[in-house]
Short mmCIF file of C-alpha atoms in Angstrom, two decimals:
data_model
loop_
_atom_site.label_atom_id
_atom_site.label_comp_id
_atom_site.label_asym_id
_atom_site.label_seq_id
_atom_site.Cartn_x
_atom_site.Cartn_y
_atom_site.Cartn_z
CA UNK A 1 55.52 47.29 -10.74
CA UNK A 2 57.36 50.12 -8.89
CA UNK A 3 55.56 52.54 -6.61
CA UNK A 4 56.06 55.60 -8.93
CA UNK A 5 53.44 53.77 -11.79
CA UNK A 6 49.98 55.10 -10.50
CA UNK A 7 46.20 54.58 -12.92
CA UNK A 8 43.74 56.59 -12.64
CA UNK A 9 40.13 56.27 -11.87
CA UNK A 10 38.17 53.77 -14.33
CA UNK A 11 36.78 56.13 -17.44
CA UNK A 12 34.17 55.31 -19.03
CA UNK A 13 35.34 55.28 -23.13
CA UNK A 14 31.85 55.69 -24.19
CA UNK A 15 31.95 59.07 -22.31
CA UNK A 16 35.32 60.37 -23.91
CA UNK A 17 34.57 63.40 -25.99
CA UNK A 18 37.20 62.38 -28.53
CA UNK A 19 38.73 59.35 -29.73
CA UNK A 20 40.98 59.04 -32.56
CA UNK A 21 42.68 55.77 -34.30
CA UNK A 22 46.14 56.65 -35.29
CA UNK A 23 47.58 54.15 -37.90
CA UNK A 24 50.78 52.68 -37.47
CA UNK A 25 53.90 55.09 -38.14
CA UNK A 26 51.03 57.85 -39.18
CA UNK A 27 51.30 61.41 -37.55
CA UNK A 28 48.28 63.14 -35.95
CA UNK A 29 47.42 66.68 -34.10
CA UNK A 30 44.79 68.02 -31.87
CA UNK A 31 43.53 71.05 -29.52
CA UNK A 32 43.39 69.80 -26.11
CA UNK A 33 41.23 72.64 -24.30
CA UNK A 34 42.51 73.38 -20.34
CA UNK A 35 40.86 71.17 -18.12
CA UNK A 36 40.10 68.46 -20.95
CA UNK A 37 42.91 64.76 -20.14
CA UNK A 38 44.27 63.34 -23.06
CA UNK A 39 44.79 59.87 -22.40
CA UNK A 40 47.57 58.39 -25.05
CA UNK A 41 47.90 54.52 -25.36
CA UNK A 42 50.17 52.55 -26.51
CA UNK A 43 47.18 49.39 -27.93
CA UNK A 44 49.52 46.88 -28.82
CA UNK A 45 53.00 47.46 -26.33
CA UNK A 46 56.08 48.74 -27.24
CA UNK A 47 55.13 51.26 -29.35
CA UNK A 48 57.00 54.77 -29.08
CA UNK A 49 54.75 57.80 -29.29
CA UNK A 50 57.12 60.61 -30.55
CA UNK A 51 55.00 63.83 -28.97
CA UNK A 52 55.08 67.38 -28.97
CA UNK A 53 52.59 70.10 -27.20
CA UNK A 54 52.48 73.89 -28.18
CA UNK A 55 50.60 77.08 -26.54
CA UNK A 56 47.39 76.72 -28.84
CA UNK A 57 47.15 80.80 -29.51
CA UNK A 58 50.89 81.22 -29.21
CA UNK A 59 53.11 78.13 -31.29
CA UNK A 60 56.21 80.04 -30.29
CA UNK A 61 55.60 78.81 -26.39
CA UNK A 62 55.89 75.22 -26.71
CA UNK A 63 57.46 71.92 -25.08
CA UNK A 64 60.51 72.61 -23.35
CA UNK A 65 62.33 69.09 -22.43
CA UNK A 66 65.54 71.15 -20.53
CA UNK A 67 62.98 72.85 -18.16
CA UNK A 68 60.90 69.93 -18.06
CA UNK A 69 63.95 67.91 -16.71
CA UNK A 70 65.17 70.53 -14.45
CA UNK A 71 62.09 71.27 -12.80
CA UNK A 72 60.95 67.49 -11.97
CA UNK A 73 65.30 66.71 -11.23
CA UNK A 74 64.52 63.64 -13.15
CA UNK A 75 65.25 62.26 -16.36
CA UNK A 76 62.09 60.52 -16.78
CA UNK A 77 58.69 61.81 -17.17
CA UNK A 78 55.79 59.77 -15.26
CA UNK A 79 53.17 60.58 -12.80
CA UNK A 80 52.80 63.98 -11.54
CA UNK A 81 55.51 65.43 -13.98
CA UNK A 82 54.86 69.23 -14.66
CA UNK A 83 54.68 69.79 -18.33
CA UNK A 84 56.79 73.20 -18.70
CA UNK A 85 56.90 75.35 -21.82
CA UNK A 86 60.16 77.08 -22.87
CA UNK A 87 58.46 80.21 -21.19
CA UNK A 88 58.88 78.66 -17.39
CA UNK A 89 54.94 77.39 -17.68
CA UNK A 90 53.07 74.56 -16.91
CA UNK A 91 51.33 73.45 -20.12
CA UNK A 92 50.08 69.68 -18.85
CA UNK A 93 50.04 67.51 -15.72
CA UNK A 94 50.71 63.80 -16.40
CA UNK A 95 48.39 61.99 -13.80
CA UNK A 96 48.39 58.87 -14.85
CA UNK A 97 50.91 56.30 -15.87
CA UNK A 98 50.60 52.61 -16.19
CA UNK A 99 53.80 51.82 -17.81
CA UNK A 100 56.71 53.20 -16.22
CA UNK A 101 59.31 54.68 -18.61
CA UNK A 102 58.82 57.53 -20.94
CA UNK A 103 61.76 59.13 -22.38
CA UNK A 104 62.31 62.74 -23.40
CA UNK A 105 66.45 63.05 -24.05
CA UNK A 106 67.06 61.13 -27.39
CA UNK A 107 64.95 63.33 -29.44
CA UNK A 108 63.08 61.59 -32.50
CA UNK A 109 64.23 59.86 -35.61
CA UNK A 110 64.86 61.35 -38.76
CA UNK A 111 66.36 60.35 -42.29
CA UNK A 112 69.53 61.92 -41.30
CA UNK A 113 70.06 60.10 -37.70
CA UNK A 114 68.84 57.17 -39.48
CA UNK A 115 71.57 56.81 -42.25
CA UNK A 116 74.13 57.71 -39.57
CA UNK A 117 73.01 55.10 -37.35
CA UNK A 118 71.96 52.23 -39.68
CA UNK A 119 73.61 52.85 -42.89
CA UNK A 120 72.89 54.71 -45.83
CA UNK A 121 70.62 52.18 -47.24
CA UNK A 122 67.81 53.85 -44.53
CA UNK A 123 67.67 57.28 -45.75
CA UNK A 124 64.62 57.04 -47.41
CA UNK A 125 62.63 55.24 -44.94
CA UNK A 126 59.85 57.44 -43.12
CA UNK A 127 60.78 59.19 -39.17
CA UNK A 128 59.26 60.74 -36.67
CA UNK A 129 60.66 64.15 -38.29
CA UNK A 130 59.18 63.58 -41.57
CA UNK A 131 55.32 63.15 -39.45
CA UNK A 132 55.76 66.12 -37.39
CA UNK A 133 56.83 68.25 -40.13
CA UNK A 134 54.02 67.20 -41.86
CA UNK A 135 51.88 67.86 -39.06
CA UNK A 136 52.85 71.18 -38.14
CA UNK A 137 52.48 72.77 -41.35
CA UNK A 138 49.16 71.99 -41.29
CA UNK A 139 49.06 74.76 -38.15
CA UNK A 140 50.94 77.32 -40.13
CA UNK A 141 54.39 76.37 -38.63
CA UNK A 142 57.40 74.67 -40.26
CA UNK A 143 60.49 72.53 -39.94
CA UNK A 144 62.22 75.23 -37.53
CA UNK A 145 59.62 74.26 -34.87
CA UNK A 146 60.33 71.33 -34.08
CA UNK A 147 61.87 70.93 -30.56
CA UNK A 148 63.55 67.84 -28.44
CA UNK A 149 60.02 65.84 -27.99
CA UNK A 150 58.57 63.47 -25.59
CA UNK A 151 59.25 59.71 -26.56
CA UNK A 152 56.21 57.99 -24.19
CA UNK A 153 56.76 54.08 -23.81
CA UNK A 154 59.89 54.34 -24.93
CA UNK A 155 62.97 52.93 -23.01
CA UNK A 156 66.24 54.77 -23.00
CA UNK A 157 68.52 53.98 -20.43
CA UNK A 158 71.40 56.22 -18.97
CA UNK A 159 73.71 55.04 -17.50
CA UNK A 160 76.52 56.56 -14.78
CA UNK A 161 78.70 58.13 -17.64
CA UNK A 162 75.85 59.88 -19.48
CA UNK A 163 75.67 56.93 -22.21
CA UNK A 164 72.02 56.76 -23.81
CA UNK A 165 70.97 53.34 -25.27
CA UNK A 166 67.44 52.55 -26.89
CA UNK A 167 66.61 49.04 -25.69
CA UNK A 168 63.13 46.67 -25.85
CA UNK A 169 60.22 48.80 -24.22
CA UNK A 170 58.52 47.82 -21.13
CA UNK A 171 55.09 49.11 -22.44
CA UNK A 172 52.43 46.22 -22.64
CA UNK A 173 48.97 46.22 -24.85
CA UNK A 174 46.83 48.99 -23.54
CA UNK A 175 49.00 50.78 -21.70
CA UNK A 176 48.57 54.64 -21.20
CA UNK A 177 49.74 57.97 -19.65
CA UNK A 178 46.60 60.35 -18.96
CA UNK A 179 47.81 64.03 -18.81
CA UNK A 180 45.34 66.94 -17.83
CA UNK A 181 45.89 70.64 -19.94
CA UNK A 182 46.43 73.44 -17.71
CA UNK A 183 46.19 76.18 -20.78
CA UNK A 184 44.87 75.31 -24.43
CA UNK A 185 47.66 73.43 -26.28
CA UNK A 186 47.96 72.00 -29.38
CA UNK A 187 48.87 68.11 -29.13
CA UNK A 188 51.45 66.84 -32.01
CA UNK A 189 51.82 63.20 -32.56
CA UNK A 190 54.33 60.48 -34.34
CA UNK A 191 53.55 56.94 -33.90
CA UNK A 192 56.90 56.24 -34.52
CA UNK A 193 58.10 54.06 -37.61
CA UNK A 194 61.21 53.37 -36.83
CA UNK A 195 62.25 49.63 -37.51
CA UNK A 196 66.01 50.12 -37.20
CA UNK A 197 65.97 49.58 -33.16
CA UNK A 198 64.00 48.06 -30.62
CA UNK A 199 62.09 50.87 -29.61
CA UNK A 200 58.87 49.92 -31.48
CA UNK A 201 59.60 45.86 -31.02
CA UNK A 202 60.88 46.60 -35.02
CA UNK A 203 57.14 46.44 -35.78
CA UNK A 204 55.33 49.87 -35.75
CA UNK A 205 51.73 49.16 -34.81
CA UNK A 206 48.21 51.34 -34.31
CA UNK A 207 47.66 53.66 -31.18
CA UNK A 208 44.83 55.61 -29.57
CA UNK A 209 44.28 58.76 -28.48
CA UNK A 210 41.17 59.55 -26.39
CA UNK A 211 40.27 63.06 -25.12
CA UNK A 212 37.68 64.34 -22.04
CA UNK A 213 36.16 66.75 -20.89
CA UNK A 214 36.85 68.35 -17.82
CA UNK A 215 34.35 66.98 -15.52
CA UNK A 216 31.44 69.91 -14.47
CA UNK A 217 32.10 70.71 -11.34
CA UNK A 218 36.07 71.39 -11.99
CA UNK A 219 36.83 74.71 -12.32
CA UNK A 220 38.83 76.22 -15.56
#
């Protein structure tokens, strides 16, 4: 694959201090302590992981995907993008990446977007808006919170005249991005249920999140 996809070093999963199960189109949140890498994977392929990170003793500094963008000058995310919060910080380092396109422009899904997009008979199916709203309350924080989000694995192209299409993902089984906390932040997931476009193959399936420590010798 292209020279921008790096791995890291083998992990041992026995070792990992955390490791969750997320059902398919389920939501799920977590305190990722600095120092500690969150490796997210996508266990079956092309699977979007709708994701959001927040300051964990300040909510109101969170995920910022403008400065994000316009500190990297890319797009994309992928190895060695900065994390930034809407307060000009670095929240994460993404060090690893063996898939190759992660998206963080077309936001997530919701019942509204849906019924625009596919018809109104889709209103009532279940988005990415519905889990992290779900999610976030359970923090203390509500609907108004939720901020343009990183879509990992999933495959938006853009091309010369700004147009944004959501086509098949590239992501394989068992593909991951590893990113590294450089403050506490609180880690907000979707597995994405959408089965109105191609983003999750039209067949939302399980994911995994695993979580380490930083190693003993590494400074925090």
């Amino acid at each position: 694959m292209t020279d921008f996809i790096q791995t890291s070093s083998a992990r041992s999963l026995e070792n990992a201090a955390e490791d969750h199960f997320i059902p398919a189109e389920a939501p799920w949140s977590g305190i990722l302590r600095k120092g500690q890498t969150i490796r997210i994977e996508d266990s079956y392929g092309q699977q979007a992981i709708d994701t959001l990170f927040y300051r964990a003793d300040d909510f109101s500094e969170r995920y910022s995907n403008q400065d994000t963008m316009r500190e990297q000058g890319a797009a994309y995310v992928g190895t060695g993008t900065k994390i930034i919060s809407n307060e000009g910080n670095v929240m994460l380092t993404m060090t690893a990446d063996s898939c190759g396109r992660h998206d963080t422009a077309a936001g997530a899904c919701s019942c509204e977007s849906n019924t625009v997009r596919f018809g109104h008979g889709t209103k009532y199916l279940h988005a990415c808006r519905d889990n992290f709203v779900l999610e976030v309350t359970k923090h203390g924080m509500s609907k108004h919170d939720i901020v343009p989000n990183i879509n990992f694995f999933m495959n938006v192209p853009i091309k010369p005249n700004g147009e944004m299409t959501i086509v098949d993902g590239i992501s394989s089984a068992g593909d991951y991005v590893e990113l590294v906390a450089e403050m506490d932040v609180l880690c907000v997931i979707s597995n994405c249920p959408q089965i109105n476009n191609p983003c999750n193959g039209f067949d939302p399936t399980p994911i995994r999140v695993l979580i380490w420590d930083a190693p003993a010798d590494c400074e925090v």
